[in-house]
Amino acid sequence: MSNRTFTMIKPDATAAGNTGKIIDKIIEAGFSIKAMKWTQLSMEDAQKFYAVHAERPFYGELCEYMSSSPIVAAILEKDNAVESFRNLIGATDPTKAEPGTIRAMFATSIAANAVHGSDSDENAAIEGSFFFAGRELA
Ligand code: UDP
Ligand code: MG
């Protein structure tokens, strides 16, 4: 169990003006922000970030969507961060996400589901270092 996870506020949420509300929810849930940046993925960046899903039928659309508007990438800290953050965001499919979760509140579809959250400590470290150099962590 590690105390760090990685998140992105996804293109649908930044484009809809929900960035601030989502950051508030994350802070209210007790996460502290170790690093954060507003940036936009190229198609190649998205393909690399989601390479683990390359064989899935939704991969092409996912990469197009993830490079369609800016995102906010962040490294977050809290006890049991990965699991705690997955609970905060809710299920991948927002129609199945618990009320009060970030995806239940802000996602528009299974693809455009407002936020990313790492699924393991190992992937949290890999994904965090995709966006941030060690000296960028506060
Ligand atoms: N996704 C999609 N269609 C699907 C499943 C996933 O477009 O049927 C997208 C969605 O944006 C999801 C991302 O691919 O967040 C990564 O999928 P994963 O199964 O890892 O879901 P997550 O870990 O984000 O809940
Ligand atoms: Mg995942």
PDB file of C-alpha atoms and ligand atoms in Angstrom:
ATOM      1  CA  MET A   1       0.000   0.000   0.000  1.00  0.00           C
ATOM      2  CA  SER A   2       1.397   3.343  -1.062  1.00  0.00           C
ATOM      3  CA  ASN A   3       0.281   6.858  -0.231  1.00  0.00           C
ATOM      4  CA  ARG A   4       0.369   8.249  -3.781  1.00  0.00           C
ATOM      5  CA  THR A   5      -1.842   8.054  -6.831  1.00  0.00           C
ATOM      6  CA  PHE A   6      -2.044   9.774 -10.189  1.00  0.00           C
ATOM      7  CA  THR A   7      -5.075  11.467 -11.743  1.00  0.00           C
ATOM      8  CA  MET A   8      -6.103  13.346 -14.851  1.00  0.00           C
ATOM      9  CA  ILE A   9      -9.096  15.625 -15.154  1.00  0.00           C
ATOM     10  CA  LYS A  10     -10.154  14.561 -18.638  1.00  0.00           C
ATOM     11  CA  PRO A  11     -11.035  16.664 -21.734  1.00  0.00           C
ATOM     12  CA  ASP A  12     -14.817  16.551 -21.231  1.00  0.00           C
ATOM     13  CA  ALA A  13     -14.453  17.956 -17.719  1.00  0.00           C
ATOM     14  CA  THR A  14     -11.951  20.709 -18.525  1.00  0.00           C
ATOM     15  CA  ALA A  15     -14.020  21.745 -21.589  1.00  0.00           C
ATOM     16  CA  ALA A  16     -17.214  21.876 -19.501  1.00  0.00           C
ATOM     17  CA  GLY A  17     -15.583  24.167 -16.929  1.00  0.00           C
ATOM     18  CA  ASN A  18     -15.639  21.561 -14.160  1.00  0.00           C
ATOM     19  CA  THR A  19     -11.921  21.614 -13.320  1.00  0.00           C
ATOM     20  CA  GLY A  20     -12.251  23.750 -10.190  1.00  0.00           C
ATOM     21  CA  LYS A  21     -15.224  21.794  -8.834  1.00  0.00           C
ATOM     22  CA  ILE A  22     -13.393  18.497  -9.299  1.00  0.00           C
ATOM     23  CA  ILE A  23     -10.230  19.809  -7.607  1.00  0.00           C
ATOM     24  CA  ASP A  24     -12.417  20.968  -4.676  1.00  0.00           C
ATOM     25  CA  LYS A  25     -13.903  17.459  -4.359  1.00  0.00           C
ATOM     26  CA  ILE A  26     -10.415  15.935  -4.357  1.00  0.00           C
ATOM     27  CA  ILE A  27      -9.166  18.289  -1.627  1.00  0.00           C
ATOM     28  CA  GLU A  28     -12.368  17.899   0.443  1.00  0.00           C
ATOM     29  CA  ALA A  29     -11.805  14.119   0.329  1.00  0.00           C
ATOM     30  CA  GLY A  30      -8.479  14.615   2.100  1.00  0.00           C
ATOM     31  CA  PHE A  31      -5.976  14.305  -0.748  1.00  0.00           C
ATOM     32  CA  SER A  32      -3.035  16.675  -0.854  1.00  0.00           C
ATOM     33  CA  ILE A  33      -1.678  17.793  -4.196  1.00  0.00           C
ATOM     34  CA  LYS A  34       1.993  16.924  -4.728  1.00  0.00           C
ATOM     35  CA  ALA A  35       2.185  18.129  -8.338  1.00  0.00           C
ATOM     36  CA  MET A  36      -0.298  19.495 -10.872  1.00  0.00           C
ATOM     37  CA  LYS A  37      -0.244  20.772 -14.470  1.00  0.00           C
ATOM     38  CA  TRP A  38      -2.646  21.928 -17.191  1.00  0.00           C
ATOM     39  CA  THR A  39      -1.532  20.498 -20.535  1.00  0.00           C
ATOM     40  CA  GLN A  40      -2.832  18.868 -23.710  1.00  0.00           C
ATOM     41  CA  LEU A  41      -1.905  15.382 -24.906  1.00  0.00           C
ATOM     42  CA  SER A  42      -0.930  14.822 -28.533  1.00  0.00           C
ATOM     43  CA  MET A  43      -2.396  11.736 -30.212  1.00  0.00           C
ATOM     44  CA  GLU A  44       1.022  10.073 -29.749  1.00  0.00           C
ATOM     45  CA  ASP A  45       1.094  10.964 -26.030  1.00  0.00           C
ATOM     46  CA  ALA A  46      -2.373   9.451 -25.541  1.00  0.00           C
ATOM     47  CA  GLN A  47      -1.424   6.282 -27.437  1.00  0.00           C
ATOM     48  CA  LYS A  48       1.651   5.898 -25.235  1.00  0.00           C
ATOM     49  CA  PHE A  49      -0.177   6.626 -21.969  1.00  0.00           C
ATOM     50  CA  TYR A  50      -2.946   4.102 -22.794  1.00  0.00           C
ATOM     51  CA  ALA A  51      -0.678   1.511 -24.489  1.00  0.00           C
ATOM     52  CA  VAL A  52      -1.952  -1.083 -21.985  1.00  0.00           C
ATOM     53  CA  HIS A  53      -5.375  -0.770 -23.701  1.00  0.00           C
ATOM     54  CA  ALA A  54      -4.001  -0.998 -27.283  1.00  0.00           C
ATOM     55  CA  GLU A  55      -5.890  -4.229 -28.022  1.00  0.00           C
ATOM     56  CA  ARG A  56      -9.234  -3.007 -26.632  1.00  0.00           C
ATOM     57  CA  PRO A  57     -11.930  -2.013 -29.178  1.00  0.00           C
ATOM     58  CA  PHE A  58     -12.246   1.496 -27.718  1.00  0.00           C
ATOM     59  CA  TYR A  59      -8.503   2.341 -27.900  1.00  0.00           C
ATOM     60  CA  GLY A  60      -8.637   4.524 -31.056  1.00  0.00           C
ATOM     61  CA  GLU A  61     -11.598   6.566 -29.842  1.00  0.00           C
ATOM     62  CA  LEU A  62     -10.105   6.824 -26.353  1.00  0.00           C
ATOM     63  CA  CYS A  63      -6.852   8.283 -27.717  1.00  0.00           C
ATOM     64  CA  GLU A  64      -8.713  10.719 -29.984  1.00  0.00           C
ATOM     65  CA  TYR A  65     -10.889  11.843 -27.088  1.00  0.00           C
ATOM     66  CA  MET A  66      -7.973  12.164 -24.638  1.00  0.00           C
ATOM     67  CA  SER A  67      -6.102  14.438 -27.067  1.00  0.00           C
ATOM     68  CA  SER A  68      -9.182  16.517 -28.015  1.00  0.00           C
ATOM     69  CA  SER A  69      -8.946  19.218 -25.293  1.00  0.00           C
ATOM     70  CA  PRO A  70      -6.642  20.072 -22.385  1.00  0.00           C
ATOM     71  CA  ILE A  71      -6.317  17.856 -19.334  1.00  0.00           C
ATOM     72  CA  VAL A  72      -5.072  18.472 -15.794  1.00  0.00           C
ATOM     73  CA  ALA A  73      -2.535  15.899 -14.582  1.00  0.00           C
ATOM     74  CA  ALA A  74      -1.795  15.559 -10.860  1.00  0.00           C
ATOM     75  CA  ILE A  75      -0.006  13.447  -8.279  1.00  0.00           C
ATOM     76  CA  LEU A  76      -2.060  13.099  -5.082  1.00  0.00           C
ATOM     77  CA  GLU A  77      -1.164  11.930  -1.593  1.00  0.00           C
ATOM     78  CA  LYS A  78      -3.323  10.263   1.084  1.00  0.00           C
ATOM     79  CA  ASP A  79      -3.177   7.013   3.069  1.00  0.00           C
ATOM     80  CA  ASN A  80      -4.152   4.098   0.799  1.00  0.00           C
ATOM     81  CA  ALA A  81      -4.264   6.611  -2.067  1.00  0.00           C
ATOM     82  CA  VAL A  82      -4.984   4.325  -5.045  1.00  0.00           C
ATOM     83  CA  GLU A  83      -7.997   2.560  -3.524  1.00  0.00           C
ATOM     84  CA  SER A  84      -9.290   5.659  -1.758  1.00  0.00           C
ATOM     85  CA  PHE A  85      -9.191   7.666  -4.996  1.00  0.00           C
ATOM     86  CA  ARG A  86     -10.904   4.905  -7.015  1.00  0.00           C
ATOM     87  CA  ASN A  87     -13.688   5.004  -4.415  1.00  0.00           C
ATOM     88  CA  LEU A  88     -13.930   8.795  -4.758  1.00  0.00           C
ATOM     89  CA  ILE A  89     -14.247   8.692  -8.572  1.00  0.00           C
ATOM     90  CA  GLY A  90     -16.658   5.732  -8.865  1.00  0.00           C
ATOM     91  CA  ALA A  91     -17.166   3.135 -11.596  1.00  0.00           C
ATOM     92  CA  THR A  92     -15.822   3.560 -15.143  1.00  0.00           C
ATOM     93  CA  ASP A  93     -19.399   3.650 -16.452  1.00  0.00           C
ATOM     94  CA  PRO A  94     -21.028   6.709 -14.822  1.00  0.00           C
ATOM     95  CA  THR A  95     -24.466   5.051 -14.894  1.00  0.00           C
ATOM     96  CA  LYS A  96     -22.984   2.489 -12.480  1.00  0.00           C
ATOM     97  CA  ALA A  97     -21.053   4.996 -10.337  1.00  0.00           C
ATOM     98  CA  GLU A  98     -22.266   5.511  -6.754  1.00  0.00           C
ATOM     99  CA  PRO A  99     -24.129   8.796  -6.148  1.00  0.00           C
ATOM    100  CA  GLY A 100     -21.764  11.483  -4.886  1.00  0.00           C
ATOM    101  CA  THR A 101     -18.728  10.103  -6.724  1.00  0.00           C
ATOM    102  CA  ILE A 102     -16.918  12.393  -9.153  1.00  0.00           C
ATOM    103  CA  ARG A 103     -17.944  10.324 -12.176  1.00  0.00           C
ATOM    104  CA  ALA A 104     -21.589  10.195 -11.053  1.00  0.00           C
ATOM    105  CA  MET A 105     -21.535  13.989 -10.761  1.00  0.00           C
ATOM    106  CA  PHE A 106     -19.485  15.024 -13.786  1.00  0.00           C
ATOM    107  CA  ALA A 107     -19.067  12.212 -16.355  1.00  0.00           C
ATOM    108  CA  THR A 108     -21.110  12.273 -19.550  1.00  0.00           C
ATOM    109  CA  SER A 109     -20.424   8.731 -20.881  1.00  0.00           C
ATOM    110  CA  ILE A 110     -18.285   5.641 -20.294  1.00  0.00           C
ATOM    111  CA  ALA A 111     -15.570   7.204 -22.491  1.00  0.00           C
ATOM    112  CA  ALA A 112     -15.937  10.830 -21.387  1.00  0.00           C
ATOM    113  CA  ASN A 113     -15.908   9.967 -17.706  1.00  0.00           C
ATOM    114  CA  ALA A 114     -14.371  13.147 -16.254  1.00  0.00           C
ATOM    115  CA  VAL A 115     -11.354  11.709 -14.422  1.00  0.00           C
ATOM    116  CA  HIS A 116      -8.633   9.081 -14.532  1.00  0.00           C
ATOM    117  CA  GLY A 117      -7.394   7.287 -11.433  1.00  0.00           C
ATOM    118  CA  SER A 118      -4.472   4.834 -11.311  1.00  0.00           C
ATOM    119  CA  ASP A 119      -5.429   1.202 -10.665  1.00  0.00           C
ATOM    120  CA  SER A 120      -2.311   0.112  -8.720  1.00  0.00           C
ATOM    121  CA  ASP A 121       0.681   1.526  -6.851  1.00  0.00           C
ATOM    122  CA  GLU A 122       2.933   0.399  -9.691  1.00  0.00           C
ATOM    123  CA  ASN A 123       0.852   2.156 -12.353  1.00  0.00           C
ATOM    124  CA  ALA A 124       0.527   5.270 -10.168  1.00  0.00           C
ATOM    125  CA  ALA A 125       4.320   5.581 -10.176  1.00  0.00           C
ATOM    126  CA  ILE A 126       4.606   4.917 -13.940  1.00  0.00           C
ATOM    127  CA  GLU A 127       1.800   7.343 -14.822  1.00  0.00           C
ATOM    128  CA  GLY A 128       3.072  10.059 -12.471  1.00  0.00           C
ATOM    129  CA  SER A 129       6.527   9.946 -14.023  1.00  0.00           C
ATOM    130  CA  PHE A 130       4.952  10.158 -17.523  1.00  0.00           C
ATOM    131  CA  PHE A 131       4.022  13.777 -16.678  1.00  0.00           C
ATOM    132  CA  PHE A 132       6.319  14.930 -13.857  1.00  0.00           C
ATOM    133  CA  ALA A 133      10.040  15.020 -13.156  1.00  0.00           C
ATOM    134  CA  GLY A 134      11.014  14.307  -9.556  1.00  0.00           C
ATOM    135  CA  ARG A 135      11.827  17.963  -8.867  1.00  0.00           C
ATOM    136  CA  GLU A 136       8.269  19.030  -9.778  1.00  0.00           C
ATOM    137  CA  LEU A 137       6.793  17.365  -6.670  1.00  0.00           C
ATOM    138  CA  ALA A 138       6.032  19.709  -3.767  1.00  0.00           C
TER     139      ALA A 138
HETATM  140  N1  UDP B   1     -13.250   3.348 -21.857  1.00  0.00           N
HETATM  141  C1  UDP B   1     -14.136   3.431 -22.932  1.00  0.00           C
HETATM  142  N2  UDP B   1     -15.000   2.390 -23.163  1.00  0.00           N
HETATM  143  C2  UDP B   1     -15.034   1.261 -22.387  1.00  0.00           C
HETATM  144  C3  UDP B   1     -14.126   1.187 -21.293  1.00  0.00           C
HETATM  145  C4  UDP B   1     -13.253   2.235 -21.067  1.00  0.00           C
HETATM  146  O1  UDP B   1     -14.119   4.420 -23.656  1.00  0.00           O
HETATM  147  O2  UDP B   1     -15.829   0.353 -22.647  1.00  0.00           O
HETATM  148  C5  UDP B   1     -12.325   4.454 -21.596  1.00  0.00           C
HETATM  149  C6  UDP B   1     -12.744   5.297 -20.378  1.00  0.00           C
HETATM  150  O3  UDP B   1     -12.388   6.658 -20.630  1.00  0.00           O
HETATM  151  C7  UDP B   1     -11.891   4.679 -19.289  1.00  0.00           C
HETATM  152  C8  UDP B   1     -10.584   4.396 -20.042  1.00  0.00           C
HETATM  153  O4  UDP B   1     -11.024   3.931 -21.315  1.00  0.00           O
HETATM  154  O5  UDP B   1     -11.732   5.570 -18.198  1.00  0.00           O
HETATM  155  C9  UDP B   1      -9.687   3.362 -19.417  1.00  0.00           C
HETATM  156  O6  UDP B   1     -10.445   2.170 -19.189  1.00  0.00           O
HETATM  157  P1  UDP B   1     -10.323   1.387 -17.817  1.00  0.00           P
HETATM  158  O7  UDP B   1     -10.997   0.071 -18.004  1.00  0.00           O
HETATM  159  O8  UDP B   1      -8.905   1.388 -17.349  1.00  0.00           O
HETATM  160  O9  UDP B   1     -11.241   2.249 -16.825  1.00  0.00           O
HETATM  161  P2  UDP B   1     -10.849   3.179 -15.570  1.00  0.00           P
HETATM  162  O10 UDP B   1      -9.656   2.551 -14.897  1.00  0.00           O
HETATM  163  O11 UDP B   1     -10.553   4.561 -16.106  1.00  0.00           O
HETATM  164  O12 UDP B   1     -12.066   3.178 -14.692  1.00  0.00           O
HETATM  165 MG    MG B   2      -7.843   2.006 -15.675  1.00  0.00          MG
END
